[in-house]
Amino acid sequence: ARSGVSRVSPATGAAGTADLASSGQFVQITTDSSGRYVYAVWEVSGGAVQVAISSDFGVNWMSPSSTPTGTIPNLASSGQFVQITTDSSGRYVYAVWEVSGGAVQVAISSDFGVNWMSPSSTPTGTIPNLASSGQFTQITTDSSGRYVYAVWEVSGGAVQVAISSDFGVNWMNPRDRKSTRLNSSHIPL
């Protein structure tokens, strides 16, 4: 190790070792602004989207208590190119992925990743689908976790977006919102 640099491996993992999973690919990780709450997601080779959470700076890892699939730690039974983000406190956590050959889906947590659920409404009307097709998903949120944005590419190269202004509970396409002239009185502080 280099002088002044110490490395800490997770003391426990989902598979009982420093490994968070026995197999996985397309891994993503995010943390709150302090680094205390850490979230990792990945695609199990040929299958499910899984998540692991840490509330002690990545020293110990655990599976969530509940997920939309009912099969812990699976956020989805199939998916790929999963992305994850959290707000500055780590309380609100969001994941997005593409279902192999199909829809763009999202899962949300409002309790530091312990319990995950599907949103209440989406632009497609089919929960948890943000879109009926898409690939190369991305997701981000503001520091409070209230405003959440997901983007993806669709066939032909177009880029689509869905937004939520209520902590990921309800999603819409930007054009679904009534148009207003943007000025400083409309910008949230």
GROMACS .gro file of C-alpha atoms in nm:
model
  189
    1ALA     CA    1   0.000   0.000   0.000
    2ARG     CA    2   0.111   0.354  -0.068
    3SER     CA    3   0.208   0.572   0.224
    4GLY     CA    4  -0.099   0.729   0.389
    5VAL     CA    5  -0.347   0.520   0.189
    6SER     CA    6  -0.535   0.240   0.360
    7ARG     CA    7  -0.767   0.001   0.183
    8VAL     CA    8  -1.079  -0.133   0.347
    9SER     CA    9  -1.260  -0.432   0.203
   10PRO     CA   10  -1.621  -0.497   0.297
   11ALA     CA   11  -1.612  -0.707   0.613
   12THR     CA   12  -1.922  -0.900   0.516
   13GLY     CA   13  -2.103  -0.932   0.190
   14ALA     CA   14  -2.418  -1.068   0.036
   15ALA     CA   15  -2.228  -1.388  -0.040
   16GLY     CA   16  -2.062  -1.394   0.306
   17THR     CA   17  -1.724  -1.267   0.181
   18ALA     CA   18  -1.577  -0.941   0.056
   19ASP     CA   19  -1.766  -1.026  -0.264
   20LEU     CA   20  -2.105  -0.856  -0.285
   21ALA     CA   21  -2.231  -1.128  -0.521
   22SER     CA   22  -2.107  -1.454  -0.667
   23SER     CA   23  -2.160  -1.321  -1.022
   24GLY     CA   24  -2.243  -0.991  -1.183
   25GLN     CA   25  -2.170  -0.743  -1.457
   26PHE     CA   26  -2.235  -0.376  -1.543
   27VAL     CA   27  -2.176  -0.276  -1.181
   28GLN     CA   28  -2.259   0.076  -1.058
   29ILE     CA   29  -2.199   0.240  -0.719
   30THR     CA   30  -2.307   0.567  -0.556
   31THR     CA   31  -2.285   0.732  -0.217
   32ASP     CA   32  -2.439   1.016  -0.020
   33SER     CA   33  -2.237   1.335   0.027
   34SER     CA   34  -2.062   1.206   0.341
   35GLY     CA   35  -1.979   0.860   0.205
   36ARG     CA   36  -2.165   0.690   0.491
   37TYR     CA   37  -2.446   0.541   0.281
   38VAL     CA   38  -2.319   0.341  -0.016
   39TYR     CA   39  -2.532   0.161  -0.276
   40ALA     CA   40  -2.417  -0.089  -0.539
   41VAL     CA   41  -2.623  -0.241  -0.822
   42TRP     CA   42  -2.541  -0.494  -1.090
   43GLU     CA   43  -2.686  -0.734  -1.340
   44VAL     CA   44  -2.650  -1.098  -1.248
   45SER     CA   45  -2.505  -1.274  -1.552
   46GLY     CA   46  -2.805  -1.347  -1.775
   47GLY     CA   47  -3.068  -1.239  -1.525
   48ALA     CA   48  -3.178  -1.028  -1.233
   49VAL     CA   49  -3.092  -0.673  -1.127
   50GLN     CA   50  -2.954  -0.684  -0.771
   51VAL     CA   51  -2.868  -0.425  -0.504
   52ALA     CA   52  -2.653  -0.417  -0.189
   53ILE     CA   53  -2.647  -0.140   0.072
   54SER     CA   54  -2.402  -0.017   0.335
   55SER     CA   55  -2.470   0.235   0.612
   56ASP     CA   56  -2.118   0.238   0.758
   57PHE     CA   57  -1.893   0.375   0.484
   58GLY     CA   58  -1.883   0.043   0.295
   59VAL     CA   59  -1.739  -0.166   0.580
   60ASN     CA   60  -2.045  -0.394   0.608
   61TRP     CA   61  -2.296  -0.470   0.331
   62MET     CA   62  -2.647  -0.611   0.341
   63SER     CA   63  -2.937  -0.691   0.116
   64PRO     CA   64  -3.250  -0.476   0.135
   65SER     CA   65  -3.547  -0.593   0.344
   66SER     CA   66  -3.797  -0.574   0.057
   67THR     CA   67  -3.794  -0.528  -0.321
   68PRO     CA   68  -4.060  -0.490  -0.594
   69THR     CA   69  -4.004  -0.851  -0.703
   70GLY     CA   70  -4.043  -0.993  -0.353
   71THR     CA   71  -3.721  -1.187  -0.415
   72ILE     CA   72  -3.439  -1.021  -0.219
   73PRO     CA   73  -3.197  -0.874  -0.335
   74ASN     CA   74  -3.357  -0.859  -0.683
   75LEU     CA   75  -3.493  -0.521  -0.793
   76ALA     CA   76  -3.605  -0.691  -1.116
   77SER     CA   77  -3.613  -1.048  -1.241
   78SER     CA   78  -3.433  -0.941  -1.559
   79GLY     CA   79  -3.253  -0.631  -1.672
   80GLN     CA   80  -2.930  -0.482  -1.792
   81PHE     CA   81  -2.729  -0.158  -1.787
   82VAL     CA   82  -2.858  -0.071  -1.440
   83GLN     CA   83  -2.780   0.273  -1.296
   84ILE     CA   84  -2.821   0.403  -0.938
   85THR     CA   85  -2.824   0.743  -0.770
   86THR     CA   86  -2.900   0.893  -0.429
   87ASP     CA   87  -2.959   1.234  -0.276
   88SER     CA   88  -2.701   1.409  -0.057
   89SER     CA   89  -2.835   1.249   0.264
   90GLY     CA   90  -2.855   0.894   0.120
   91ARG     CA   91  -3.221   0.863   0.222
   92TYR     CA   92  -3.372   0.861  -0.129
   93VAL     CA   93  -3.225   0.605  -0.369
   94TYR     CA   94  -3.326   0.542  -0.731
   95ALA     CA   95  -3.232   0.270  -0.979
   96VAL     CA   96  -3.315   0.244  -1.350
   97TRP     CA   97  -3.243  -0.030  -1.605
   98GLU     CA   98  -3.354  -0.169  -1.935
   99VAL     CA   99  -3.534  -0.499  -1.948
  100SER     CA  100  -3.352  -0.721  -2.197
  101GLY     CA  101  -3.500  -0.630  -2.534
  102GLY     CA  102  -3.777  -0.418  -2.384
  103ALA     CA  103  -3.893  -0.160  -2.135
  104VAL     CA  104  -3.709   0.097  -1.923
  105GLN     CA  105  -3.793   0.033  -1.556
  106VAL     CA  106  -3.734   0.214  -1.225
  107ALA     CA  107  -3.736   0.126  -0.854
  108ILE     CA  108  -3.729   0.369  -0.562
  109SER     CA  109  -3.639   0.369  -0.193
  110SER     CA  110  -3.716   0.641   0.062
  111ASP     CA  111  -3.552   0.476   0.363
  112PHE     CA  112  -3.181   0.450   0.284
  113GLY     CA  113  -3.222   0.151   0.050
  114VAL     CA  114  -3.375  -0.077   0.312
  115ASN     CA  115  -3.710  -0.114   0.130
  116TRP     CA  116  -3.759  -0.075  -0.246
  117MET     CA  117  -4.083  -0.027  -0.439
  118SER     CA  118  -4.220   0.056  -0.780
  119PRO     CA  119  -4.346   0.408  -0.845
  120SER     CA  120  -4.721   0.483  -0.825
  121SER     CA  121  -4.749   0.616  -1.181
  122THR     CA  122  -4.537   0.625  -1.498
  123PRO     CA  123  -4.572   0.783  -1.845
  124THR     CA  124  -4.661   0.444  -1.997
  125GLY     CA  125  -4.933   0.368  -1.742
  126THR     CA  126  -4.767   0.029  -1.694
  127ILE     CA  127  -4.578   0.027  -1.365
  128PRO     CA  128  -4.273   0.018  -1.329
  129ASN     CA  129  -4.213   0.099  -1.699
  130LEU     CA  130  -4.092   0.452  -1.776
  131ALA     CA  131  -4.090   0.359  -2.147
  132SER     CA  132  -4.193   0.059  -2.355
  133SER     CA  133  -3.843   0.037  -2.503
  134GLY     CA  134  -3.503   0.191  -2.450
  135GLN     CA  135  -3.139   0.127  -2.379
  136PHE     CA  136  -2.835   0.283  -2.209
  137THR     CA  137  -3.035   0.422  -1.917
  138GLN     CA  138  -2.912   0.696  -1.684
  139ILE     CA  139  -3.066   0.844  -1.368
  140THR     CA  140  -2.987   1.139  -1.141
  141THR     CA  141  -3.146   1.339  -0.861
  142ASP     CA  142  -3.097   1.673  -0.692
  143SER     CA  143  -2.942   1.706  -0.347
  144SER     CA  144  -3.283   1.671  -0.172
  145GLY     CA  145  -3.396   1.367  -0.373
  146ARG     CA  146  -3.721   1.539  -0.467
  147TYR     CA  147  -3.647   1.594  -0.836
  148VAL     CA  148  -3.545   1.280  -1.028
  149TYR     CA  149  -3.454   1.252  -1.396
  150ALA     CA  150  -3.409   0.943  -1.612
  151VAL     CA  151  -3.287   0.936  -1.973
  152TRP     CA  152  -3.238   0.661  -2.228
  153GLU     CA  153  -3.180   0.601  -2.597
  154VAL     CA  154  -3.448   0.451  -2.820
  155SER     CA  155  -3.419   0.285  -3.160
  156GLY     CA  156  -3.309   0.528  -3.425
  157GLY     CA  157  -3.094   0.725  -3.182
  158ALA     CA  158  -3.359   0.947  -3.020
  159VAL     CA  159  -3.312   1.031  -2.652
  160GLN     CA  160  -3.611   1.029  -2.419
  161VAL     CA  161  -3.655   1.157  -2.063
  162ALA     CA  162  -3.895   1.103  -1.773
  163ILE     CA  163  -3.911   1.327  -1.468
  164SER     CA  164  -4.045   1.310  -1.114
  165SER     CA  165  -4.093   1.603  -0.878
  166ASP     CA  166  -4.218   1.397  -0.581
  167PHE     CA  167  -3.928   1.174  -0.480
  168GLY     CA  168  -3.984   0.923  -0.765
  169VAL     CA  169  -4.340   0.833  -0.667
  170ASN     CA  170  -4.499   0.967  -0.988
  171TRP     CA  171  -4.323   1.002  -1.324
  172MET     CA  172  -4.416   1.195  -1.637
  173ASN     CA  173  -4.276   1.300  -1.971
  174PRO     CA  174  -4.176   1.668  -1.969
  175ARG     CA  175  -4.432   1.747  -2.241
  176ASP     CA  176  -4.710   1.621  -2.009
  177ARG     CA  177  -4.654   1.922  -1.787
  178LYS     CA  178  -4.836   2.243  -1.879
  179SER     CA  179  -4.600   2.480  -2.054
  180THR     CA  180  -4.508   2.791  -1.866
  181ARG     CA  181  -4.262   3.062  -1.951
  182LEU     CA  182  -3.962   2.995  -1.732
  183ASN     CA  183  -3.850   3.284  -1.516
  184SER     CA  184  -3.693   3.315  -1.175
  185SER     CA  185  -4.030   3.284  -0.998
  186HIS     CA  186  -4.069   2.929  -1.140
  187ILE     CA  187  -3.725   2.805  -1.042
  188PRO     CA  188  -3.726   2.617  -0.708
  189LEU     CA  189  -3.461   2.730  -0.463
   0.00000   0.00000   0.00000
